PDB file of C-alpha atoms and ligand atoms in Angstrom:
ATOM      1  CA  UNK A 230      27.228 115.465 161.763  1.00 94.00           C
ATOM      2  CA  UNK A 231      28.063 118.995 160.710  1.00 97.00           C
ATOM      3  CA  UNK A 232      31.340 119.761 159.048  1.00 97.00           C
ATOM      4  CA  UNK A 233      32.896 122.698 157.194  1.00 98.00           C
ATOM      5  CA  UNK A 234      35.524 122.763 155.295  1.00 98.00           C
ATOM      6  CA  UNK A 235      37.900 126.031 153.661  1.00 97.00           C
ATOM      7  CA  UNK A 236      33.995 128.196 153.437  1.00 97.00           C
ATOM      8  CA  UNK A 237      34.558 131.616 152.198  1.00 97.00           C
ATOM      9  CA  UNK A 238      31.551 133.680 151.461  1.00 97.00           C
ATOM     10  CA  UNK A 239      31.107 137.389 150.085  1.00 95.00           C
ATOM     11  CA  UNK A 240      28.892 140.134 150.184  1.00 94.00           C
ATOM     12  CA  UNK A 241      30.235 141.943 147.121  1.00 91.00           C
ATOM     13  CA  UNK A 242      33.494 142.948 147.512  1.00 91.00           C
ATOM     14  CA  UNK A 243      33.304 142.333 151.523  1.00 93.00           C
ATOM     15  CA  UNK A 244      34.821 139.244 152.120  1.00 95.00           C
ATOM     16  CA  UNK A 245      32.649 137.933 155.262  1.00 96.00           C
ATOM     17  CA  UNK A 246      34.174 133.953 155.544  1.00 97.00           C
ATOM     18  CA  UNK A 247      37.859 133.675 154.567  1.00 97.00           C
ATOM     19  CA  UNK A 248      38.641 129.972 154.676  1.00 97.00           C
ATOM     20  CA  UNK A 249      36.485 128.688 157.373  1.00 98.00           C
ATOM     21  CA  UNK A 250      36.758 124.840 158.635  1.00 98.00           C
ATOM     22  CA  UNK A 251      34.484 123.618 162.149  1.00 98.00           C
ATOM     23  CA  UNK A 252      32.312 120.504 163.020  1.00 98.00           C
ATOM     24  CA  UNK A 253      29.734 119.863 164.722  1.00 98.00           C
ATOM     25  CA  UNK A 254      29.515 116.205 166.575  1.00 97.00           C
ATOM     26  CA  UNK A 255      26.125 114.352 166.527  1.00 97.00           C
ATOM     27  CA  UNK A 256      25.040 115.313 170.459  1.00 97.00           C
ATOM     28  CA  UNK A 257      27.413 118.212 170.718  1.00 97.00           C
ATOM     29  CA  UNK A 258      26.772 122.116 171.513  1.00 98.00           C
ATOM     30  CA  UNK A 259      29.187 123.932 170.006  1.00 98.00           C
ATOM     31  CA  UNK A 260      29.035 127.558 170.518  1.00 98.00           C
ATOM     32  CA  UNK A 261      30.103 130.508 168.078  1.00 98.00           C
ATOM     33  CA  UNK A 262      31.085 133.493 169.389  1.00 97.00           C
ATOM     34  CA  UNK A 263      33.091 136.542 168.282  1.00 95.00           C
ATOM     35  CA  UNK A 264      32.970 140.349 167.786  1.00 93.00           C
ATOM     36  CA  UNK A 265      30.358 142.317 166.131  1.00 91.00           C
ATOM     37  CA  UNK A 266      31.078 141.452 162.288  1.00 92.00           C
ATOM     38  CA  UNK A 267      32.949 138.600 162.289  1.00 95.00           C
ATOM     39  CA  UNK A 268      31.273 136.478 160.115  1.00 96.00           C
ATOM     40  CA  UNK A 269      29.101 134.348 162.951  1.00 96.00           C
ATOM     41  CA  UNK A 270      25.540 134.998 161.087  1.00 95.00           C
ATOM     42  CA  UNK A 271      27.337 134.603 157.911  1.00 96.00           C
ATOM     43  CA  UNK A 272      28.506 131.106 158.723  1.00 97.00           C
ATOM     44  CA  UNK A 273      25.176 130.103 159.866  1.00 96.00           C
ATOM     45  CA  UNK A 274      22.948 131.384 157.262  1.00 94.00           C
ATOM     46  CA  UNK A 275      25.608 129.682 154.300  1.00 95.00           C
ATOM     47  CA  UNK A 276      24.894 126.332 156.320  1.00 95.00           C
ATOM     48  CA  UNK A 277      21.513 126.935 156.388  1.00 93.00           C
ATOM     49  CA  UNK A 278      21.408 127.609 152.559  1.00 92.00           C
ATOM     50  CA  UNK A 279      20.476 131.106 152.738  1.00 91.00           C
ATOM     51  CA  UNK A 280      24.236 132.147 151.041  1.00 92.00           C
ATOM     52  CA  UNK A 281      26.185 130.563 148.486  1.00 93.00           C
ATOM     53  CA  UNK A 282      29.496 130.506 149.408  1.00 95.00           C
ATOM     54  CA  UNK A 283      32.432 131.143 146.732  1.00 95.00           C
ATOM     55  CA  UNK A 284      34.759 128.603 148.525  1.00 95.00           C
ATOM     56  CA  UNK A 285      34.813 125.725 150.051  1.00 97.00           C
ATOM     57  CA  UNK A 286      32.291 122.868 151.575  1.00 96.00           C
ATOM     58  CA  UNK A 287      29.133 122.129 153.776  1.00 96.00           C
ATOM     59  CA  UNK A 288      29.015 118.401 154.747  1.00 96.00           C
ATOM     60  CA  UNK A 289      25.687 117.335 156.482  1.00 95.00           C
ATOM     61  CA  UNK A 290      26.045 113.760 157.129  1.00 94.00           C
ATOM     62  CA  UNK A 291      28.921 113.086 155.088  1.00 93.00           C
ATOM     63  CA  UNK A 292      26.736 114.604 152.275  1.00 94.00           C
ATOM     64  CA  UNK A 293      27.863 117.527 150.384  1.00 95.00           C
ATOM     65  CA  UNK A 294      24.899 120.061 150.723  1.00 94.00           C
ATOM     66  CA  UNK A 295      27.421 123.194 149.945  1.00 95.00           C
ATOM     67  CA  UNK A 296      24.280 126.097 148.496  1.00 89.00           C
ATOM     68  CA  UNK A 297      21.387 123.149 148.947  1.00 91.00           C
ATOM     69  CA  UNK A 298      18.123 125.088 149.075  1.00 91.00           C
ATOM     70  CA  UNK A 299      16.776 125.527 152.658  1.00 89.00           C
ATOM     71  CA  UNK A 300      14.018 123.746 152.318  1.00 86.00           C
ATOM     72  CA  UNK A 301      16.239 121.007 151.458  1.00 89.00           C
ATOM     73  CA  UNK A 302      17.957 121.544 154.343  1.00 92.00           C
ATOM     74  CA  UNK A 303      14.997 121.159 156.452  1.00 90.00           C
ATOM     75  CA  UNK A 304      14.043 118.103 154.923  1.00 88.00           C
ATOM     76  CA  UNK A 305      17.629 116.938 155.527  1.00 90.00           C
ATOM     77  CA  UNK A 306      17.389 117.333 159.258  1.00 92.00           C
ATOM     78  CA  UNK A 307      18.259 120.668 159.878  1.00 94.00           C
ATOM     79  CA  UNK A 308      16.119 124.106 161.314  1.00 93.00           C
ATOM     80  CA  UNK A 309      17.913 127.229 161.786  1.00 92.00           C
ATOM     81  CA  UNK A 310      16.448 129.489 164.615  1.00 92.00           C
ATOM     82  CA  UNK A 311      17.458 133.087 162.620  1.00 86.00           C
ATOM     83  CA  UNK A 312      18.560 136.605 164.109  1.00 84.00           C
ATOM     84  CA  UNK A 313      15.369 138.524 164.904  1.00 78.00           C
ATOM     85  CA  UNK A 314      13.347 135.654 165.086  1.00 77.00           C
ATOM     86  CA  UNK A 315      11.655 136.139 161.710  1.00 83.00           C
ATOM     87  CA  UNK A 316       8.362 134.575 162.452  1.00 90.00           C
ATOM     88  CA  UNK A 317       5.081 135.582 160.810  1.00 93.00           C
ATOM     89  CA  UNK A 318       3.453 138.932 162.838  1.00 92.00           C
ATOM     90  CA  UNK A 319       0.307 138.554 161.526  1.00 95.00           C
ATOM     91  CA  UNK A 320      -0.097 134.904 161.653  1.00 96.00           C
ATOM     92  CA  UNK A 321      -1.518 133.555 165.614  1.00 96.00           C
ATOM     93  CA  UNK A 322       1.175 131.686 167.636  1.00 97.00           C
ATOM     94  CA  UNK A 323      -0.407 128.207 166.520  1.00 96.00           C
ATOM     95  CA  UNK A 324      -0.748 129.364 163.136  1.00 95.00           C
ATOM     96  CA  UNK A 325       3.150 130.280 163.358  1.00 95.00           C
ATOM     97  CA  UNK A 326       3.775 126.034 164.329  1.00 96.00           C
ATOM     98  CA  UNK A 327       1.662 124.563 162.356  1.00 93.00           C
ATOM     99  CA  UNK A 328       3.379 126.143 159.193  1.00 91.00           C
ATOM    100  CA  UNK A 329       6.223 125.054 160.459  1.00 90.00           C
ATOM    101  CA  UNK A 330       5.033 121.675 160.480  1.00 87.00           C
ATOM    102  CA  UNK A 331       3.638 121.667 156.957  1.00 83.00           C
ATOM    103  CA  UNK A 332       6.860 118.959 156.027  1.00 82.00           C
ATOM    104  CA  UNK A 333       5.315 116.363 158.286  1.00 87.00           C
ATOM    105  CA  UNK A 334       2.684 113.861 158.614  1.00 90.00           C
ATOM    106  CA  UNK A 335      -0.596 114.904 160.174  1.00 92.00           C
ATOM    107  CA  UNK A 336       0.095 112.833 162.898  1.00 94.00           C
ATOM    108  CA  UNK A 337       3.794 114.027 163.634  1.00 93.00           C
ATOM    109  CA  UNK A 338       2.594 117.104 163.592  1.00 93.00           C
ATOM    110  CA  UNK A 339      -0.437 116.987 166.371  1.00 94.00           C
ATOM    111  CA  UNK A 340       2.423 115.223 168.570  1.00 95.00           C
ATOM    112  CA  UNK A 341       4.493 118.022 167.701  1.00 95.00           C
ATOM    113  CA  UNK A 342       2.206 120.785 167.969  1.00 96.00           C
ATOM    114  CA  UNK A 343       1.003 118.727 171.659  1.00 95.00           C
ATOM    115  CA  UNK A 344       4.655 118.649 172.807  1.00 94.00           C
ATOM    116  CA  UNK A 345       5.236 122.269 171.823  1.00 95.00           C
ATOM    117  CA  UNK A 346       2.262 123.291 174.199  1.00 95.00           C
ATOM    118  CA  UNK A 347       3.399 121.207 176.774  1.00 94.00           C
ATOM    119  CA  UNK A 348       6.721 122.355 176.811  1.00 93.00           C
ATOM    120  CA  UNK A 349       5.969 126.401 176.304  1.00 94.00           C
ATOM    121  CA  UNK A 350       3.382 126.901 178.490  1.00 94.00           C
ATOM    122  CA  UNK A 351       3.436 130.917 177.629  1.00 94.00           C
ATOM    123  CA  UNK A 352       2.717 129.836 173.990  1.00 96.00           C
ATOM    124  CA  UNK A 353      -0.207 127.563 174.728  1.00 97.00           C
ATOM    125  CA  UNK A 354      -1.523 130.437 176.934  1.00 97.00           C
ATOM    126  CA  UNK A 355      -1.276 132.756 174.131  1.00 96.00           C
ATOM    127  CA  UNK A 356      -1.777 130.165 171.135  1.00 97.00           C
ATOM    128  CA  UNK A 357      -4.785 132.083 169.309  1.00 97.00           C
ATOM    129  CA  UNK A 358      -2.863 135.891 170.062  1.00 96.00           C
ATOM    130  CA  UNK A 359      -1.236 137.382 167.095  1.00 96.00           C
ATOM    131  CA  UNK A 360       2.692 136.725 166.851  1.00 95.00           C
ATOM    132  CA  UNK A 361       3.404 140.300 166.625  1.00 95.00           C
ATOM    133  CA  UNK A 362       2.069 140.687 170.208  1.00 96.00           C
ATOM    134  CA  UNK A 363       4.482 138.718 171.512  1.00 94.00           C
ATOM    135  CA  UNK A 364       7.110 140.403 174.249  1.00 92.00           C
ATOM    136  CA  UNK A 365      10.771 139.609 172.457  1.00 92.00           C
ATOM    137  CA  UNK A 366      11.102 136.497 175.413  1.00 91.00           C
ATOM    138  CA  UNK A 367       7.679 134.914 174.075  1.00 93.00           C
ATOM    139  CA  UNK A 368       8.894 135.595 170.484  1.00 94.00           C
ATOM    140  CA  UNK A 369      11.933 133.657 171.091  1.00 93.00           C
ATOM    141  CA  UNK A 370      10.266 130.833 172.399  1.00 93.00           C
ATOM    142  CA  UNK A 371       8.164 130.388 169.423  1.00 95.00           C
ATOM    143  CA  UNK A 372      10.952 130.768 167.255  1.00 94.00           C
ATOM    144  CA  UNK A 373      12.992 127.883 169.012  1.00 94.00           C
ATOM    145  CA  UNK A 374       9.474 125.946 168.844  1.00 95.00           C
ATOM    146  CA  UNK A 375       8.768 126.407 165.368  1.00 94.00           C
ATOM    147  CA  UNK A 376      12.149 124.857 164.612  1.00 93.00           C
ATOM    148  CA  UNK A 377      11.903 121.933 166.402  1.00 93.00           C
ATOM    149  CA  UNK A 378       8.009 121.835 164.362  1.00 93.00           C
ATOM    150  CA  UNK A 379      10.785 119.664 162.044  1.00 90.00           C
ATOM    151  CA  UNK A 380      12.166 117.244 164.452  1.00 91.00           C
ATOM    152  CA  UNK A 381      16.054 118.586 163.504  1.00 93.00           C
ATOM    153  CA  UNK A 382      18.899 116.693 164.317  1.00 94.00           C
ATOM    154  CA  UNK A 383      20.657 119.931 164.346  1.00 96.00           C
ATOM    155  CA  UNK A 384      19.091 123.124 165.141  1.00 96.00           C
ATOM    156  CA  UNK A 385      21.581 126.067 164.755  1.00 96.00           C
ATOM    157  CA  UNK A 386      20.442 129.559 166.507  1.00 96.00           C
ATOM    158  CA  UNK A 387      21.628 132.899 165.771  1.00 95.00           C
ATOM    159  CA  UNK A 388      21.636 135.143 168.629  1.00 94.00           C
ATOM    160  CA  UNK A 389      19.049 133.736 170.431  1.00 93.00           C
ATOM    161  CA  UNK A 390      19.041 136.178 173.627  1.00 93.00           C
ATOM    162  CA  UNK A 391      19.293 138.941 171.554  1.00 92.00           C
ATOM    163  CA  UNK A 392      17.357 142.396 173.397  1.00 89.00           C
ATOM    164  CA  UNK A 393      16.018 139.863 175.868  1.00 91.00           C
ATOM    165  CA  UNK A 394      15.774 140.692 179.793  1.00 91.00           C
ATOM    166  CA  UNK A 395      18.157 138.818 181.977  1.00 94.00           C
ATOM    167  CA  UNK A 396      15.289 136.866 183.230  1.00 92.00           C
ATOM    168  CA  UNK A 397      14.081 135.774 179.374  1.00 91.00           C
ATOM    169  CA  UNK A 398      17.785 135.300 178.717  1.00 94.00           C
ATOM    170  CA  UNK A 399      18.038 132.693 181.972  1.00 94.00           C
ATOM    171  CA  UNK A 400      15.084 131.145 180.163  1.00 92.00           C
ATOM    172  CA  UNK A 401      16.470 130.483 176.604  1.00 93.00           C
ATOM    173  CA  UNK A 402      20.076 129.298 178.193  1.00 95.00           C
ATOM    174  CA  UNK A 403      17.633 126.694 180.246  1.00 94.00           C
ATOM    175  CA  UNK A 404      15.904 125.786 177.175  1.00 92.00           C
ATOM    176  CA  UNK A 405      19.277 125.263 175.297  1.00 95.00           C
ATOM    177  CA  UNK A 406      20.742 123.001 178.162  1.00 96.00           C
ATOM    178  CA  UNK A 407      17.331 121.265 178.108  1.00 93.00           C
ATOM    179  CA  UNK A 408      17.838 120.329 174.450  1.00 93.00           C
ATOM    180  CA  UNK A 409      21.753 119.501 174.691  1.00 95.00           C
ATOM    181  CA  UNK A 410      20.704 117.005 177.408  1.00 94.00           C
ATOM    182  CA  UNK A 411      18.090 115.279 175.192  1.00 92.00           C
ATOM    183  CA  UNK A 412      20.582 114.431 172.797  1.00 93.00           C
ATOM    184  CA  UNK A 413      19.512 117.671 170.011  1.00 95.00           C
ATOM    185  CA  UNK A 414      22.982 118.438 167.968  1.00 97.00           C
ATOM    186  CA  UNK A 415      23.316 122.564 168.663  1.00 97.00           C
ATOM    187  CA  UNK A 416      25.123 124.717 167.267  1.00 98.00           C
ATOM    188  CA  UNK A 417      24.839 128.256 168.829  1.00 98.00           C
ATOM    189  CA  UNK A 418      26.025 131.674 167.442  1.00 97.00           C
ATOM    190  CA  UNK A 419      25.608 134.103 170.775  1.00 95.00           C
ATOM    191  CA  UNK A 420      26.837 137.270 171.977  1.00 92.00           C
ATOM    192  CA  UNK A 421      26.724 136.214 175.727  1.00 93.00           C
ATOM    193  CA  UNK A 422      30.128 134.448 175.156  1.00 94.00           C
ATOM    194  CA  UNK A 423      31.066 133.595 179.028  1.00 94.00           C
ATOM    195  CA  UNK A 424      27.526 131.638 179.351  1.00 95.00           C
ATOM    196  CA  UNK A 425      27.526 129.923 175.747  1.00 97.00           C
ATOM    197  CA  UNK A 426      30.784 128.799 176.000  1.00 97.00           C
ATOM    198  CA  UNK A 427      30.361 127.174 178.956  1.00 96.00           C
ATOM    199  CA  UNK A 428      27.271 125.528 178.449  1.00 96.00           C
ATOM    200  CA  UNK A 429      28.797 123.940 175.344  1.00 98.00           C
ATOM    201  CA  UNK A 430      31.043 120.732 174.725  1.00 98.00           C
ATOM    202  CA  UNK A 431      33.376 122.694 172.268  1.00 98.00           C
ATOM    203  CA  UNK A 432      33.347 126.407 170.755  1.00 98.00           C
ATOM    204  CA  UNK A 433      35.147 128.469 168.366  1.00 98.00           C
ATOM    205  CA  UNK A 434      36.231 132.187 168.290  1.00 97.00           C
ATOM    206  CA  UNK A 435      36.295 134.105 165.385  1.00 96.00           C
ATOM    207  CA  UNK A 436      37.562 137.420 164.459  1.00 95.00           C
ATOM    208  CA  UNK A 437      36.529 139.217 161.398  1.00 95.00           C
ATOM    209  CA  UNK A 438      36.473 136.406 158.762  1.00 96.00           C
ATOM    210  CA  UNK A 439      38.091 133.627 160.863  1.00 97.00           C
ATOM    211  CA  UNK A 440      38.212 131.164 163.764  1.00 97.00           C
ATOM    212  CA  UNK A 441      40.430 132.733 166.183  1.00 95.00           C
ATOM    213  CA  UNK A 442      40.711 129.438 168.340  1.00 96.00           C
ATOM    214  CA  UNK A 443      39.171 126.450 168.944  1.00 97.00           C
ATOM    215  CA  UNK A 444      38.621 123.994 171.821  1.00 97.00           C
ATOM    216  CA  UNK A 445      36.476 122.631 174.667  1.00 98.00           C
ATOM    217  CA  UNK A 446      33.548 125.333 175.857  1.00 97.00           C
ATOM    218  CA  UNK A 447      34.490 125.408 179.700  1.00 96.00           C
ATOM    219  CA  UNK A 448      38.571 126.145 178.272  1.00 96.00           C
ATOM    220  CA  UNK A 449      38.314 128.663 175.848  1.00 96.00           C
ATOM    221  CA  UNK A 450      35.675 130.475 178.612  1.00 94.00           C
ATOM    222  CA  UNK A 451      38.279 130.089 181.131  1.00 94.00           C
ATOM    223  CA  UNK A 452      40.848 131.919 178.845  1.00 93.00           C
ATOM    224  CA  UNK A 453      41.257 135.875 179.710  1.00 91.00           C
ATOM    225  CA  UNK A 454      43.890 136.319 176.967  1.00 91.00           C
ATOM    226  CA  UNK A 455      40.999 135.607 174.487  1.00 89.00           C
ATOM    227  CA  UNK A 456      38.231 138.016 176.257  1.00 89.00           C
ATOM    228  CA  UNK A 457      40.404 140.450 176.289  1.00 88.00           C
ATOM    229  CA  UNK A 458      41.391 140.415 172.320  1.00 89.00           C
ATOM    230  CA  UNK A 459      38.048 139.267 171.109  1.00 86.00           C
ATOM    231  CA  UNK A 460      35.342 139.464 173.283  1.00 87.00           C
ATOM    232  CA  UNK A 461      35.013 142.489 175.254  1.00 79.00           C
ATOM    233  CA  UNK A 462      37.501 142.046 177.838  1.00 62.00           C
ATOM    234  CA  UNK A 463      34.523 140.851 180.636  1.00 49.00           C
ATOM    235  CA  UNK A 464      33.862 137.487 181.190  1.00 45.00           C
ATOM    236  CA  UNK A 465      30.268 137.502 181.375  1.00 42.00           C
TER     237      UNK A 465
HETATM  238  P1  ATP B 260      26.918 140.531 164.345  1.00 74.58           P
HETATM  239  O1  ATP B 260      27.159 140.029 165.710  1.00 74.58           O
HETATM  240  O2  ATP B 260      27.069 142.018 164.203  1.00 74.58           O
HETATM  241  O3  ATP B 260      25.679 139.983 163.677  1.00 74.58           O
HETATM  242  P2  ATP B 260      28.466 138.627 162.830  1.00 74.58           P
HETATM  243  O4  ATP B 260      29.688 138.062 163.454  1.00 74.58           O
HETATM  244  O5  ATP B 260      27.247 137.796 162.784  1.00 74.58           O
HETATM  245  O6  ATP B 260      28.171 140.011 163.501  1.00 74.58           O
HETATM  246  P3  ATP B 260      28.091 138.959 160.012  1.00 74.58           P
HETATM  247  O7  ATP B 260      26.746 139.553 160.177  1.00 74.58           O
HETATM  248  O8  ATP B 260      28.193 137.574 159.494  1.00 74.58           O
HETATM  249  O9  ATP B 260      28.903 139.057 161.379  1.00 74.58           O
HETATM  250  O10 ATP B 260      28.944 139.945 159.087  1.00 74.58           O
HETATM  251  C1  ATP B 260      30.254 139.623 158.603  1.00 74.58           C
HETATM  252  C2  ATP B 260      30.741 140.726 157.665  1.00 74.58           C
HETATM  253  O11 ATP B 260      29.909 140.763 156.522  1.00 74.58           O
HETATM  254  C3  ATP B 260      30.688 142.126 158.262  1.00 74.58           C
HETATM  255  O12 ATP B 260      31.764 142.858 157.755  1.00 74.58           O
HETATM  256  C4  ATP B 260      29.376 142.673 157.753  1.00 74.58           C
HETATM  257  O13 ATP B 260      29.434 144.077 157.662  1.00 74.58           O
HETATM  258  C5  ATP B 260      29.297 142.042 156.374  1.00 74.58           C
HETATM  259  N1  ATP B 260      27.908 141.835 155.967  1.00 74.58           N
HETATM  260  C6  ATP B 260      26.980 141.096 156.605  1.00 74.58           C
HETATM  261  N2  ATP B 260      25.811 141.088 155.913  1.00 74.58           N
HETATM  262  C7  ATP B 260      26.020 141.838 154.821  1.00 74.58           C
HETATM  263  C8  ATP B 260      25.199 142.213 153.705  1.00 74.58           C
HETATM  264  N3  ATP B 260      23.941 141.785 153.581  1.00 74.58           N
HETATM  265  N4  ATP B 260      25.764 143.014 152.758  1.00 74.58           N
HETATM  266  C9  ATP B 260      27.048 143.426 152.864  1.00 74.58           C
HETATM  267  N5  ATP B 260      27.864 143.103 153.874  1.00 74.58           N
HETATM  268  C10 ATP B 260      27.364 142.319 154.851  1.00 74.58           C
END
């Protein structure tokens, strides 16, 4: 579904992607993880159309969409979930989805906006509150909501438990197994690399401008040698 080829992306003279190939399988979670600066928000955002890269190739589909415009993107299949949420303080929660939904039909979008409050209760409860007075748990929810606003086949999410209590953080991991086992194509950039790793088919490792290794979720989490060069040292 999702495949990179040789990226390499700037900021300047800071070289942020140096040659970067992955893929992402239609169904598959693939998680991203890696030390602070290693290019894991850059990778997502030049998929997402937010950077142009210098180098190399993003295939969505087997089309080339390398520096598409993100509302392209979008309309191609794809929602990215960004660091810090981004949504729109001033705007109410339901406000916040039914922008989001401005790309489809009417109709899609009252089933959306339905199965949105079905499936975050908190946000129905608090549909006509301001998004800025949202706790950073309920703020994450809405962001993962407003993405799937575009029915995605691939939603990618940067940091998603980012400053969230261990008992909002249990609740975005469930929400991110819940839409692996419907069949949504994830990809996942997260600094809980234990967890995300082993909630996802395959992952990657990357130090500073590279992917580090590559393999099944459940092996790389299993491998000490690599939490102990990359990630921390804990698994966890
Ligand atoms: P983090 O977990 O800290 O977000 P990351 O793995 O997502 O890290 P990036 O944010 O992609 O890493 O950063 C990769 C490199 O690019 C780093 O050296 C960073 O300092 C640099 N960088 C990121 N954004 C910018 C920017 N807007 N201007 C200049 N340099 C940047």
């Amino acid at each position: 579904m999702l495949r990179v080829e040789h990226l390499t992306a700037r900021y300047g003279a800071v070289v942020a992607l140096r040659g970067v190939s992955m893929h992402v399988d239609e169904g598959d979670l693939v998680a991203v993880v890696g030390p602070n600066g290693a290019g894991k928000s850059t990778l997502l955002n030049t998929v997402a159309g937010l950077l142009k890269p210098v180098n190399g190739k993003v295939l969505l589909d087997g089309t080339d969409v390398t520096g598409a415009d993100p509302a392209r993107l979008v309309r191609a299949g794809l929602a990215l979930v960004p660091e810090h949420r981004r949504i729109f303080r001033d705007l109410t929660v339901g406000e916040n989805l039914q922008v989001a939904g401005i790309t489809a039909s009417a109709a899609d979008r009252r089933l959306r906006l339905d199965a949105a409050r079905q499936r975050f209760p908190i946000l129905d409860s608090r549909w006509d509150t301001a998004a800025g007075h949202l706790s950073g748990g309920e703020a994450q929810q809405l962001a993962i909501a407003r993405a799937l606003m575009s029915d995605p086949k691939l939603v990618l999410l940067d940091e998603p438990t980012l400053g969230l209590s261990p008992v909002m953080t249990d609740v975005v991991f469930d929400l991110l197994a819940e839409l692996h086992e419907r069949g949504r194509t994830v990809l996942l950039v997260e600094q809980n690399a234990h967890r995300a790793l082993a909630l996802a088919d395959r992952g990657y490792v990357m130090r500073p401008g590279e992917i580090a290794a590559e393999g099944p979720g459940a092996e790389l989490a299993a491998r000490d040698d690599l939490f102990a060069t990359y990630l921390g040292g804990g698994v966890g």
